[in-house]
Short mmCIF file of C-alpha atoms in Angstrom, two decimals:
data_model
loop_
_atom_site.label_atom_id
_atom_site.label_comp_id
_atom_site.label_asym_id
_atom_site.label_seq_id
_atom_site.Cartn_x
_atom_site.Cartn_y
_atom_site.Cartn_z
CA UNK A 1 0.00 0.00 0.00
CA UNK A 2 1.19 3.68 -1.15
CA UNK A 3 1.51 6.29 1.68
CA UNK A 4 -1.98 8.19 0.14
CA UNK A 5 -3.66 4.95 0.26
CA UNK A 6 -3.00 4.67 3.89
CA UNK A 7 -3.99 7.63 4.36
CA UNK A 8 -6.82 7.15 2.64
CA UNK A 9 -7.80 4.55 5.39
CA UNK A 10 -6.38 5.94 8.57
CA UNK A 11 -7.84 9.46 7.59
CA UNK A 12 -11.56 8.11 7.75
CA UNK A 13 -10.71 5.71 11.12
CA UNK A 14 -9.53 8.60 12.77
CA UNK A 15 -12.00 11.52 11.48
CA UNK A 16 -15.29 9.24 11.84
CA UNK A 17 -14.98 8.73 15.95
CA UNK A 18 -13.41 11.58 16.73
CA UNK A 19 -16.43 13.68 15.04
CA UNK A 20 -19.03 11.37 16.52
CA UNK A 21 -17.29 11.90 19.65
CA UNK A 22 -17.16 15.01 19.19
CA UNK A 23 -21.01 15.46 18.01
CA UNK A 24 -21.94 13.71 20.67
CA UNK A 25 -20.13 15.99 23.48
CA UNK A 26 -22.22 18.88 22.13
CA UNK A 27 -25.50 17.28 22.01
CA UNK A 28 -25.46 16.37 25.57
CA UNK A 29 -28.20 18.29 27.87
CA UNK A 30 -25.77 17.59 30.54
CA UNK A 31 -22.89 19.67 29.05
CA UNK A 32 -21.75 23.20 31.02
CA UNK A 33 -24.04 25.95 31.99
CA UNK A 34 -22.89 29.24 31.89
CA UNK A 35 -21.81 30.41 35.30
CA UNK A 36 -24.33 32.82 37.01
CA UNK A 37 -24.16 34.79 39.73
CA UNK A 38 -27.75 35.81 40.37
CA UNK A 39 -30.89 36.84 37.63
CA UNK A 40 -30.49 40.30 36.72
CA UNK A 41 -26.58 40.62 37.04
CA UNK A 42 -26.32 43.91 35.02
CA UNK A 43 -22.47 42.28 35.04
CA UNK A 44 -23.97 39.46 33.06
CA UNK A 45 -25.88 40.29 29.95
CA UNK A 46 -28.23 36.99 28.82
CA UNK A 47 -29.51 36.57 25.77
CA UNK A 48 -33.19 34.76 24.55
CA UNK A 49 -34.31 33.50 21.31
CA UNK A 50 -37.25 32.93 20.06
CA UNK A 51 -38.71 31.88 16.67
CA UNK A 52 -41.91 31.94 15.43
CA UNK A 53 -43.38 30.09 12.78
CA UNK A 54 -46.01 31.15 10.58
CA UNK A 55 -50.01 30.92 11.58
CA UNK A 56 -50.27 28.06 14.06
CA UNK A 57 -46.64 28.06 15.17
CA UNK A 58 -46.83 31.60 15.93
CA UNK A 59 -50.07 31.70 17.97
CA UNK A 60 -48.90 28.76 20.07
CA UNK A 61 -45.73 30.08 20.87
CA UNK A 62 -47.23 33.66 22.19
CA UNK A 63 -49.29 31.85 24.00
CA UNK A 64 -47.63 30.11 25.70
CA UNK A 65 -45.18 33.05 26.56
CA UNK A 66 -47.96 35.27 27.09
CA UNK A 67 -49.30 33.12 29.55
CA UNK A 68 -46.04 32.62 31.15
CA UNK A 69 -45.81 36.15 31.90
CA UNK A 70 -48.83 36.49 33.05
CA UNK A 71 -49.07 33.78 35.15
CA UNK A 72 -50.29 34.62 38.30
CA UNK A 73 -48.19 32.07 40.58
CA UNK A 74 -45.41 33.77 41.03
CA UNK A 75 -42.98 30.82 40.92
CA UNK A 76 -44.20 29.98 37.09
CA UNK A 77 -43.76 33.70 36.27
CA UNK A 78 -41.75 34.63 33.45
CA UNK A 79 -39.72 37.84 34.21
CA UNK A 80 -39.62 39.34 30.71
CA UNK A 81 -36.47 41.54 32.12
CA UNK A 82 -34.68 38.21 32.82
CA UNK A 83 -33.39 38.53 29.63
CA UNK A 84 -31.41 41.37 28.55
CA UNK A 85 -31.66 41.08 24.57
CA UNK A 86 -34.48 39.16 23.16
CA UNK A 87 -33.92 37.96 18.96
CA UNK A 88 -36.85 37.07 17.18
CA UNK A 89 -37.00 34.85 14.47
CA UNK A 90 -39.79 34.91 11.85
CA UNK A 91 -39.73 33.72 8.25
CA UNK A 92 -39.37 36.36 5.69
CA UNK A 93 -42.99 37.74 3.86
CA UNK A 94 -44.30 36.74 7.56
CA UNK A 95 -45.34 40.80 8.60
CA UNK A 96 -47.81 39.16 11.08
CA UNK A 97 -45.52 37.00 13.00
CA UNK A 98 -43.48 40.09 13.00
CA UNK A 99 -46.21 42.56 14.08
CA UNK A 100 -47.40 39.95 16.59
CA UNK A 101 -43.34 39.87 18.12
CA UNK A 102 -43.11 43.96 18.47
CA UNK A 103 -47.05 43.55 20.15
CA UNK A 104 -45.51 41.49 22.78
CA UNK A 105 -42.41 43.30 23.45
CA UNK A 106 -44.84 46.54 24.18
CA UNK A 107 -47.15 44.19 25.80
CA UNK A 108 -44.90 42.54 28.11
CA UNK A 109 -42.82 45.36 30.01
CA UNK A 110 -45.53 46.09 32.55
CA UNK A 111 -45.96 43.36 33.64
CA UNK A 112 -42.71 42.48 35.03
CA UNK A 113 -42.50 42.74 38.57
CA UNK A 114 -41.26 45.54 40.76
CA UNK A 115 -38.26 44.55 42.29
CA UNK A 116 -37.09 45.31 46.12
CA UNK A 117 -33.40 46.22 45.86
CA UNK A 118 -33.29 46.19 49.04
CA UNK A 119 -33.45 42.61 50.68
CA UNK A 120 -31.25 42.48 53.40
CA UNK A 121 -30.67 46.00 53.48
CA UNK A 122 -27.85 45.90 51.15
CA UNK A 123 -28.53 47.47 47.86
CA UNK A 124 -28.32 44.76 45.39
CA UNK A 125 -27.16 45.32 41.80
CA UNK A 126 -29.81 44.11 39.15
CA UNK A 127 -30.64 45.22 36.21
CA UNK A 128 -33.93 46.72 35.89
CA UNK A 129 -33.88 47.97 32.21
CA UNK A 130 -36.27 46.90 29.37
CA UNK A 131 -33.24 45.46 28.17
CA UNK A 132 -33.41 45.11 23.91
CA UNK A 133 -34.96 43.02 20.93
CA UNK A 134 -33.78 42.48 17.55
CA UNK A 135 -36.63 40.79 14.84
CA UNK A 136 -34.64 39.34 12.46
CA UNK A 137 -36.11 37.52 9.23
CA UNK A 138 -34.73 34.76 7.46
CA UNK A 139 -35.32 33.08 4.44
CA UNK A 140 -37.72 30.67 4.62
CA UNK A 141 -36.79 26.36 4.15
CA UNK A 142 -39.46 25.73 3.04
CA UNK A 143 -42.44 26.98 1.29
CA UNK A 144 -46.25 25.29 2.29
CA UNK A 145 -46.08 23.64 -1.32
CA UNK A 146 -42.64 23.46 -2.18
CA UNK A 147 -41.74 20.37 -4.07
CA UNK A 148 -39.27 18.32 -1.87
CA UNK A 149 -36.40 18.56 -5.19
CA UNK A 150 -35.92 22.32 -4.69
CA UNK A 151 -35.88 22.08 -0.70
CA UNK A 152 -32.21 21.35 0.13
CA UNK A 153 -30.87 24.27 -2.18
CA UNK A 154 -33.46 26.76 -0.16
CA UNK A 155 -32.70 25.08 3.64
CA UNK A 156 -29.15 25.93 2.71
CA UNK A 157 -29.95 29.46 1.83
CA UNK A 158 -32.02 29.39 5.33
CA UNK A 159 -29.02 28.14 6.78
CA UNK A 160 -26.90 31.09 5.47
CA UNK A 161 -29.23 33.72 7.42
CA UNK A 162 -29.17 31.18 10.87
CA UNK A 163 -25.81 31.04 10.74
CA UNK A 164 -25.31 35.29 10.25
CA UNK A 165 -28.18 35.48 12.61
CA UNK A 166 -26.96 33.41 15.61
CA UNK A 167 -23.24 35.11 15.04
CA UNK A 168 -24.75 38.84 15.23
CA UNK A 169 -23.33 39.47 18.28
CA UNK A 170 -20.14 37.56 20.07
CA UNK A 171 -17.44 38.29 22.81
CA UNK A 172 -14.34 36.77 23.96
CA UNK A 173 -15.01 36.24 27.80
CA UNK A 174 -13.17 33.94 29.78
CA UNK A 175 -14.34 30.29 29.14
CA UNK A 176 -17.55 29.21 30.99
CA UNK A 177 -18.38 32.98 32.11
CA UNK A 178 -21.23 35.24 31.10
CA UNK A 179 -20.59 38.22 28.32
CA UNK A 180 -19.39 41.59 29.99
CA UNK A 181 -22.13 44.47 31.35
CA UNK A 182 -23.62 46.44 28.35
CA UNK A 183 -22.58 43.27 26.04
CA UNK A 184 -24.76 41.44 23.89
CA UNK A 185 -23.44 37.45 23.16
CA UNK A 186 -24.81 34.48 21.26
CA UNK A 187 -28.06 33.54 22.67
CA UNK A 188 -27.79 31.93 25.93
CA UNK A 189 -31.25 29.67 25.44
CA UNK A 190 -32.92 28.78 21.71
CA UNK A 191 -37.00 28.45 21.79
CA UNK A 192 -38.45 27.41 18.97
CA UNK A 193 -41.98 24.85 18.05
CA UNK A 194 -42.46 23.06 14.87
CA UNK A 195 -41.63 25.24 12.20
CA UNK A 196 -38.97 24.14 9.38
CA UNK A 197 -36.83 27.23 10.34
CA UNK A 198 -36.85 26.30 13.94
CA UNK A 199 -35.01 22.45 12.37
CA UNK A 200 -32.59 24.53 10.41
CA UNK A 201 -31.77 27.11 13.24
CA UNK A 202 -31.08 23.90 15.54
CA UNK A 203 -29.29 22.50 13.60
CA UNK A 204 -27.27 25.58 12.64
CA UNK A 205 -26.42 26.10 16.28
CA UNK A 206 -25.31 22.31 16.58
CA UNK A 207 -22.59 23.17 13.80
CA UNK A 208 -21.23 26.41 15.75
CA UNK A 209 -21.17 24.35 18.47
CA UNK A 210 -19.65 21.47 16.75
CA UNK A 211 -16.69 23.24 16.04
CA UNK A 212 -16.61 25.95 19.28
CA UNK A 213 -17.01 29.09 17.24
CA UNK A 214 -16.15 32.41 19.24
CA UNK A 215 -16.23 29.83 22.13
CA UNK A 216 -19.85 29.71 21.90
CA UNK A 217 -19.89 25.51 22.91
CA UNK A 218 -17.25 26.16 26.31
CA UNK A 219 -18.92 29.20 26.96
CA UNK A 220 -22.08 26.82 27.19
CA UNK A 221 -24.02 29.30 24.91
CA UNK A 222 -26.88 28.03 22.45
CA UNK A 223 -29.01 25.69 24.27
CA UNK A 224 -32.08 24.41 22.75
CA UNK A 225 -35.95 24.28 23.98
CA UNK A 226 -38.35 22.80 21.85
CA UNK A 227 -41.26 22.69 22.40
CA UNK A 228 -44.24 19.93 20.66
CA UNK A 229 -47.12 21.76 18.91
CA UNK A 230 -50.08 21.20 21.39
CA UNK A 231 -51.80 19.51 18.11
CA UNK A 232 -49.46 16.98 17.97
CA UNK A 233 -51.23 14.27 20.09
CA UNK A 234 -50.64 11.34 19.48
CA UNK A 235 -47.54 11.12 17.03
CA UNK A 236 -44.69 13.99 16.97
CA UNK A 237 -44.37 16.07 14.04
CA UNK A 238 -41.67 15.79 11.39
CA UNK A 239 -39.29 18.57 13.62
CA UNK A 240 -40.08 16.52 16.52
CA UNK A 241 -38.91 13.52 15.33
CA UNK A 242 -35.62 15.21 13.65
CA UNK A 243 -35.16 17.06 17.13
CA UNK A 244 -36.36 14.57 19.66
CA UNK A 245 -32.57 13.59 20.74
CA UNK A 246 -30.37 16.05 19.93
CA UNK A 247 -31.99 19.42 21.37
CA UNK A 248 -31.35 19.54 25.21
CA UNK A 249 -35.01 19.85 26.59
CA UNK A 250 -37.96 18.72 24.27
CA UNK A 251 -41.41 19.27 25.54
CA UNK A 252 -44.84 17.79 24.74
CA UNK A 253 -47.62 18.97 25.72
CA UNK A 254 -49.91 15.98 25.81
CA UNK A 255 -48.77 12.74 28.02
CA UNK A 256 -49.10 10.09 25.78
CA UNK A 257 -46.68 11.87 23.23
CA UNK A 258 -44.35 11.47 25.85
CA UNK A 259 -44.01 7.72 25.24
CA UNK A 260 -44.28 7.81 21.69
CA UNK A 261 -41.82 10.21 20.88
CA UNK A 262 -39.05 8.76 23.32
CA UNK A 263 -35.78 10.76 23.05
CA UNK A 264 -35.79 12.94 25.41
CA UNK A 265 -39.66 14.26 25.70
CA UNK A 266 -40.75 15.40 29.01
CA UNK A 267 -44.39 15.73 29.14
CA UNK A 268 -45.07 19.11 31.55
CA UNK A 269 -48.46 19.36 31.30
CA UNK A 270 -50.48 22.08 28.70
CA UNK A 271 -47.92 25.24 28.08
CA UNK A 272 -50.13 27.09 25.86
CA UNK B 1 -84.25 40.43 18.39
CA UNK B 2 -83.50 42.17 21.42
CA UNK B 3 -80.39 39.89 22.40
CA UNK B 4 -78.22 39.32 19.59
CA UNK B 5 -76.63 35.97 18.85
CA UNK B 6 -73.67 35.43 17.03
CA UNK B 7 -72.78 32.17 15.57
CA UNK B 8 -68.88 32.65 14.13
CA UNK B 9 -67.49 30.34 11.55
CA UNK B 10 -63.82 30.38 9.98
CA UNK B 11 -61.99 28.36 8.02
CA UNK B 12 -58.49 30.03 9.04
CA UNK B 13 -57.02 32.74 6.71
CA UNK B 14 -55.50 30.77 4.50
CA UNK B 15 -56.73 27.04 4.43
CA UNK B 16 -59.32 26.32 1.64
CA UNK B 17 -62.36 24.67 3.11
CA UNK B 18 -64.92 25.85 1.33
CA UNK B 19 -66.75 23.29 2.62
CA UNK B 20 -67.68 23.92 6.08
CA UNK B 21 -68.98 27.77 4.20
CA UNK B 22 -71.28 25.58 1.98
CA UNK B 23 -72.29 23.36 5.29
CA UNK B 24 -72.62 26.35 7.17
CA UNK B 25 -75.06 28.25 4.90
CA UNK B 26 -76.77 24.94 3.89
CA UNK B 27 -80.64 24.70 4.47
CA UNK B 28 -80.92 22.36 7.57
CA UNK B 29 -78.10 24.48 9.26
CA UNK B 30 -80.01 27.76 9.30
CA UNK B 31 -82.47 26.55 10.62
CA UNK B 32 -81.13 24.85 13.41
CA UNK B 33 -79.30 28.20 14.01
CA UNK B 34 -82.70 29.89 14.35
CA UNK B 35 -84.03 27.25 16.07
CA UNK B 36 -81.82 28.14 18.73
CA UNK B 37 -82.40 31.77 18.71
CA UNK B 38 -79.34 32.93 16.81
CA UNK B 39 -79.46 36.25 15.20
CA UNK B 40 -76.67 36.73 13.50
CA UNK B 41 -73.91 34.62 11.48
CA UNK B 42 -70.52 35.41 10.64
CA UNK B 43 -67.89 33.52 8.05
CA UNK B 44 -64.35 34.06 7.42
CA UNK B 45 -63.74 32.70 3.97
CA UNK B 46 -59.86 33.02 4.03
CA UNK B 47 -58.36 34.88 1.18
CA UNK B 48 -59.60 33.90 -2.02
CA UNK B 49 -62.92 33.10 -0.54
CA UNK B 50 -65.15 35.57 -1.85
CA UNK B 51 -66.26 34.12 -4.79
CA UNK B 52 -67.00 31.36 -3.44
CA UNK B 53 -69.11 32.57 -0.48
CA UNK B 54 -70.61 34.99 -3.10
CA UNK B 55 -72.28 32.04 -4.85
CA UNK B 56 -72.86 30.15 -1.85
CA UNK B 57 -75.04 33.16 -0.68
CA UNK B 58 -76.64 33.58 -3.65
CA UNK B 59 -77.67 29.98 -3.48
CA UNK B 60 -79.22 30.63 0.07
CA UNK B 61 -80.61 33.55 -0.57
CA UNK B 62 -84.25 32.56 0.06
CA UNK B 63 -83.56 30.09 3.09
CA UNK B 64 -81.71 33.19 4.61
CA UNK B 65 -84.18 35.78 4.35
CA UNK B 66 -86.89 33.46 5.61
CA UNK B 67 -84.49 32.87 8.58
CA UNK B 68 -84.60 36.15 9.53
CA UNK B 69 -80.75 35.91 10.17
CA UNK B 70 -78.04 38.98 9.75
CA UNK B 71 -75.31 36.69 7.35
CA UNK B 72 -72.01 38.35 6.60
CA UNK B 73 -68.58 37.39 5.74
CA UNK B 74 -64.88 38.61 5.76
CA UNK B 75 -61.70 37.48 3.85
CA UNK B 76 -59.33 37.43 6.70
CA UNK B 77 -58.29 40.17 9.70
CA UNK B 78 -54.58 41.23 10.19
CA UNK B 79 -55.28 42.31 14.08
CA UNK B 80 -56.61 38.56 14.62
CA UNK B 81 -59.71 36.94 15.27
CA UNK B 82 -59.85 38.37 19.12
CA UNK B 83 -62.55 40.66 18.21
CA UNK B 84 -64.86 38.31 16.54
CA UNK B 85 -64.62 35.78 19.18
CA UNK B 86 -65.22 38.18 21.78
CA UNK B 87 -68.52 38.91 19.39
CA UNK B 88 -69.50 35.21 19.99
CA UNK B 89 -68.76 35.22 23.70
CA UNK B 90 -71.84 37.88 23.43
CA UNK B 91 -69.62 40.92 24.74
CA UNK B 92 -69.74 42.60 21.19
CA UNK B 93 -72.80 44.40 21.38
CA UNK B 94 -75.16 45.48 24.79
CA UNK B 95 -77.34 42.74 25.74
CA UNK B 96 -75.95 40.34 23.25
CA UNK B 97 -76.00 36.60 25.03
CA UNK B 98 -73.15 33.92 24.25
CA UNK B 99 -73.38 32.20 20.90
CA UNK B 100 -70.75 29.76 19.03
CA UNK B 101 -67.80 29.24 17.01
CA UNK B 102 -67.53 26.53 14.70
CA UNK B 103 -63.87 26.62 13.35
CA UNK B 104 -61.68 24.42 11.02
CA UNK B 105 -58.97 22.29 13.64
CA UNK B 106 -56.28 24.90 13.59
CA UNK B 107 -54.35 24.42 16.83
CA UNK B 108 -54.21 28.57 17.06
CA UNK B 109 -58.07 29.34 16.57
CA UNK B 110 -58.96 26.50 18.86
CA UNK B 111 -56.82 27.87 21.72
CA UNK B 112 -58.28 31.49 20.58
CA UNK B 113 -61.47 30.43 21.10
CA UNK B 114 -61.02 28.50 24.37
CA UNK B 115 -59.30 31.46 25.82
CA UNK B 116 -62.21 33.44 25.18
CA UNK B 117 -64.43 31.28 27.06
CA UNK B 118 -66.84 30.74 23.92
CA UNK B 119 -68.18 27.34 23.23
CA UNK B 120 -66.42 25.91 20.45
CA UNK B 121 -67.42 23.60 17.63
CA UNK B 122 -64.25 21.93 16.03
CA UNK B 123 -64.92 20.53 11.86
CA UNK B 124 -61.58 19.07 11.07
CA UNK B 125 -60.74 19.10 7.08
CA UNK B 126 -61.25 15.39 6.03
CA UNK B 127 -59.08 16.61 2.55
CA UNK B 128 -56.28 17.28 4.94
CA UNK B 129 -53.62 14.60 4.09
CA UNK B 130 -52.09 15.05 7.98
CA UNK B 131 -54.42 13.77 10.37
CA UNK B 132 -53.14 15.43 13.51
CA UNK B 133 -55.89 18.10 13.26
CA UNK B 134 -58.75 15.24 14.11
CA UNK B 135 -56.65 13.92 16.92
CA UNK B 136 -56.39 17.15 18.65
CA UNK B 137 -60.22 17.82 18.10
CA UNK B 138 -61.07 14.08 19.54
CA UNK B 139 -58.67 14.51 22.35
CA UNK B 140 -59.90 18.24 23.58
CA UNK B 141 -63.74 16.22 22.96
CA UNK B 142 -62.81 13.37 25.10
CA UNK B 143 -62.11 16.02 27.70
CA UNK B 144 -64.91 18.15 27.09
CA UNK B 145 -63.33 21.43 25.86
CA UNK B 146 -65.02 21.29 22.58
CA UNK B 147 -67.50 19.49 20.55
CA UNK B 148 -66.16 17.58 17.79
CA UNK B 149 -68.12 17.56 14.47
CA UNK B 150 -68.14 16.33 10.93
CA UNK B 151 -69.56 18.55 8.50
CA UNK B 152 -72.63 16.04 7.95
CA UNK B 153 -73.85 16.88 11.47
CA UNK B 154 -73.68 20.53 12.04
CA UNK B 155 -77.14 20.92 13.06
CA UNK B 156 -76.70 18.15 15.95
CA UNK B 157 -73.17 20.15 17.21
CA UNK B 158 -75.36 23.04 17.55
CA UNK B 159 -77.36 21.37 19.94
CA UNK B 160 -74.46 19.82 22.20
CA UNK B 161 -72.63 23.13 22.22
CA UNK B 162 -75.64 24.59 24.59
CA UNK B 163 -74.82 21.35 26.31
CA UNK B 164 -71.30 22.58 26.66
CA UNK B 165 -72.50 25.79 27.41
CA UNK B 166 -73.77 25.01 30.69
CA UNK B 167 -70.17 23.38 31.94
CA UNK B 168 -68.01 25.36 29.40
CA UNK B 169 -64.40 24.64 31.50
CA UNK B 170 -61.58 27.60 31.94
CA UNK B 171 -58.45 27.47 30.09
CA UNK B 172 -55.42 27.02 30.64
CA UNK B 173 -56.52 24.00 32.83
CA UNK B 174 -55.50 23.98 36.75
CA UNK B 175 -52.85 22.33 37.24
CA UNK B 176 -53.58 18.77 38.78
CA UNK B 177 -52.59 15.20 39.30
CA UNK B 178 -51.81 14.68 35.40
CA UNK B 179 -49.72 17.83 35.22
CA UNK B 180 -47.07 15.97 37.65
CA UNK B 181 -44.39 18.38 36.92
CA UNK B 182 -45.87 22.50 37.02
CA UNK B 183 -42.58 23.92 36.80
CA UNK B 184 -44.07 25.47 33.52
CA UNK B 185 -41.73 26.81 30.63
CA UNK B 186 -40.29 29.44 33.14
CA UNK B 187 -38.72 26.74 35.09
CA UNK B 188 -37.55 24.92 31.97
CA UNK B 189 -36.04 28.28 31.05
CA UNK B 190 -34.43 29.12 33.95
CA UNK B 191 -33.11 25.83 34.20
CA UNK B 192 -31.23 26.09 31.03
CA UNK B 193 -29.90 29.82 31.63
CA UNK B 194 -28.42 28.47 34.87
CA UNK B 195 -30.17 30.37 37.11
CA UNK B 196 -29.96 29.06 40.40
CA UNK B 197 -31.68 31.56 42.70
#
């Protein structure tokens, strides 16, 4: 055997584990966290993203947020100001989605709860801003009745925007640590439903992840919720079956979806 | 006529199911509908319905006007359907009492609608290749959140949604036994942001 021809062979042996290994490190709900030191830090800027479909995607998702914020329990209440910068995701020629995301941001701000800075009679440092959002549109992958033979070439074009999308804004902080105060960073947490854009962000964020880009993977940036449509019943959707085991937390809405989906569903009762 | 009643069907904005409108403005339906003291009913025909709903009114013109019943229709509503629904729930007008929404099985209306507090009759598009729209509409019948209908027996829904009326349940649903875990999405959140206080 010739030196390329061993090469040839070694190469693959080598490259093959090492990458599964490697994928596999990444995909693991159990990787790091970034390190906290309290909600509100104004010394540690966080980061959500959320994407919303089109039509039923959409609706479910504010929903469910909306009622999250709203919630009257105070230990299931979202605290909108939780997170500093807010991106929204919504497929491009989708003005309602869009409308819908600036609705909530003016919606939402009132609602958070007056803090007491106070406790303990030592003034404590939290951010009480309205912090910042970003709606950002991307092409879409794929139209309602796009043949399947012209969807690869526009998922990679989707891809494209996810990847310049998730990348907008990056720092160099020491590994495992939050951004610096006034900083904006890759999104700490992903939350996306069914839509095809939610797959391709996912997966998108896998692949910076994959290979650490602006430390995004030590950094423990880019986690992933998805949650089930609350439609989906019995069987998961196509997304939920592509996502079921490699996003960290997948949620389903209904119990026995739990079972049938496997991976890692949680059932957590009705969100929306 | 002194307390409007508003029966509310839509077939989404952009799903074409013409034929709950035909079912809807069919003979045997209208009159159920005024058997039941319903004044007024209202269609969305999704975009490109018009025509469609033109004809179909045409058709009914006589059964209509006999009915005594205020019909109109809209293509589709950028601000939602909030205000329609609301219409239904009977706090549209002064005096108005509750009517009914009959709606295609889109996950979003269905919540809409059960948000609202408004009976709700759920038609699920047999066309539809997908059948995850019918299992949603059996499982929220099973639990008595809606009343699940083919388009065959609109006139009997009618009649179970006043059944429904009188236990019509609150959504979101109280957390109980079968919601073992009521951490809710915050606590999945804050969970994966790593916030520990």
């Amino acid at each position: 055997m010739g030196f390329f021809t061993t090469l040839l062979v070694i190469l693959p042996l080598l490259i093959i584990p090492a990458a599964f290994y490697r994928f596999l490190l990444i995909s693991d709900p159990k990787r790091n966290k970034p390190i906290r030191h309290g909600r509100r830090n104004p010394a540690e800027p966080t980061h959500l993203l959320v994407v919303l479909g089109s039509g039923g995607h959409t609706a479910e998702m504010l929903a469910m947020l909306e009622r999250a914020v709203s919630a009257k329990d105070a230990s299931l209440k979202l605290d909108w100001k939780d997170y500093t910068h807010r991106t929204w995701v919504v497929g491009s020629g989708d003005s309602i989605s869009a409308q819908r995301a600036k609705d909530f941001e003016d919606m939402v701000i009132p609602l958070s709860t007056p803090e007491d800075l106070m406790v303990g009679k030592v003034k404590r440092a939290t951010y009480n801003g309205i912090g910042t959002y970003d709606v950002v549109t991307v092409p879409r992958a794929r139209e309602i009745h796009q043949s399947l033979t012209t969807t690869p070439m526009s998922s990679f074009t989707c891809m494209r925007a996810c990847y310049d999308l998730l990348t907008r804004y990056t720092t160099e902080t020491r590994d495992g640590h939050a951004s610096g105060p006034g900083q904006k960073d890759f999104p700490d947490v992903i939350l996306c439903n069914g839509p095809a854009t939610a797959t391709i962000l996912v997966a998108t964020s896998m692949l910076l992840r994959f290979f650490d880009v602006k430390g995004c993977s030590t950094r423990g940036k880019l986690r992933t919720i998805y949650v089930e449509s609350w439609a989906r019943v019995k069987k998961p959707s196509l997304s939920g079956k592509l996502l079921s085991r490699v996003v960290d937390r997948f949620l389903v809405q209904w119990p026995q979806l739990e079972r049938s989906t496997g991976g890692r569903a949680e059932f957590m009762g009705v969100l929306v | 006529m002194a307390h409007p009643k508003t029966c509310f069907v839509t077939i989404g904005a952009t799903a074409s199911f013409t034929s709950l409108i035909q079912a809807a403005l069919s003979a045997p339906f209208l009159s159920a509908l005024q058997n039941h003291g319903y004044t007024d009913l209202l269609l969305q025909y999704g975009e490109d319905g018009k025509g469609f709903f033109d004809g179909c009114m045409q058709q009914a013109q006589a059964t209509v006007s006999s009915s005594g019943l205020k019909v109109s229709g809209f293509a589709l509503d950028k601000a939602g359907l909030g205000k329609y629904m609301r219409q239904a729930k009977g706090l549209g007008a002064k005096g108005a009492q509750e009517g009914v929404v009959i709606s295609h099985a889109g996950s979003g209306t269905i919540l809409d609608a059960l948000r609202t507090a408004v009976p709700l009759i759920v038609v699920p598009n047999a066309e539809l290749l997908d059948n995850h729209q019918v299992e949603l509409a059996e499982a929220l019948a099973a639990q008595e959140y809606v009343v699940h209908a083919s388009l065959a027996d609109l006139p009997r829904a009618l009649q179970d949604a006043e059944q429904l009326r009188l236990r019509q349940k609150e959504w979101p649903p109280v957390n109980s036994g079968v919601h073992r875990q009521a951490k809710g999405l915050k606590g999945v959140l804050d969970e994966e942001m790593g916030f520990l206080d």
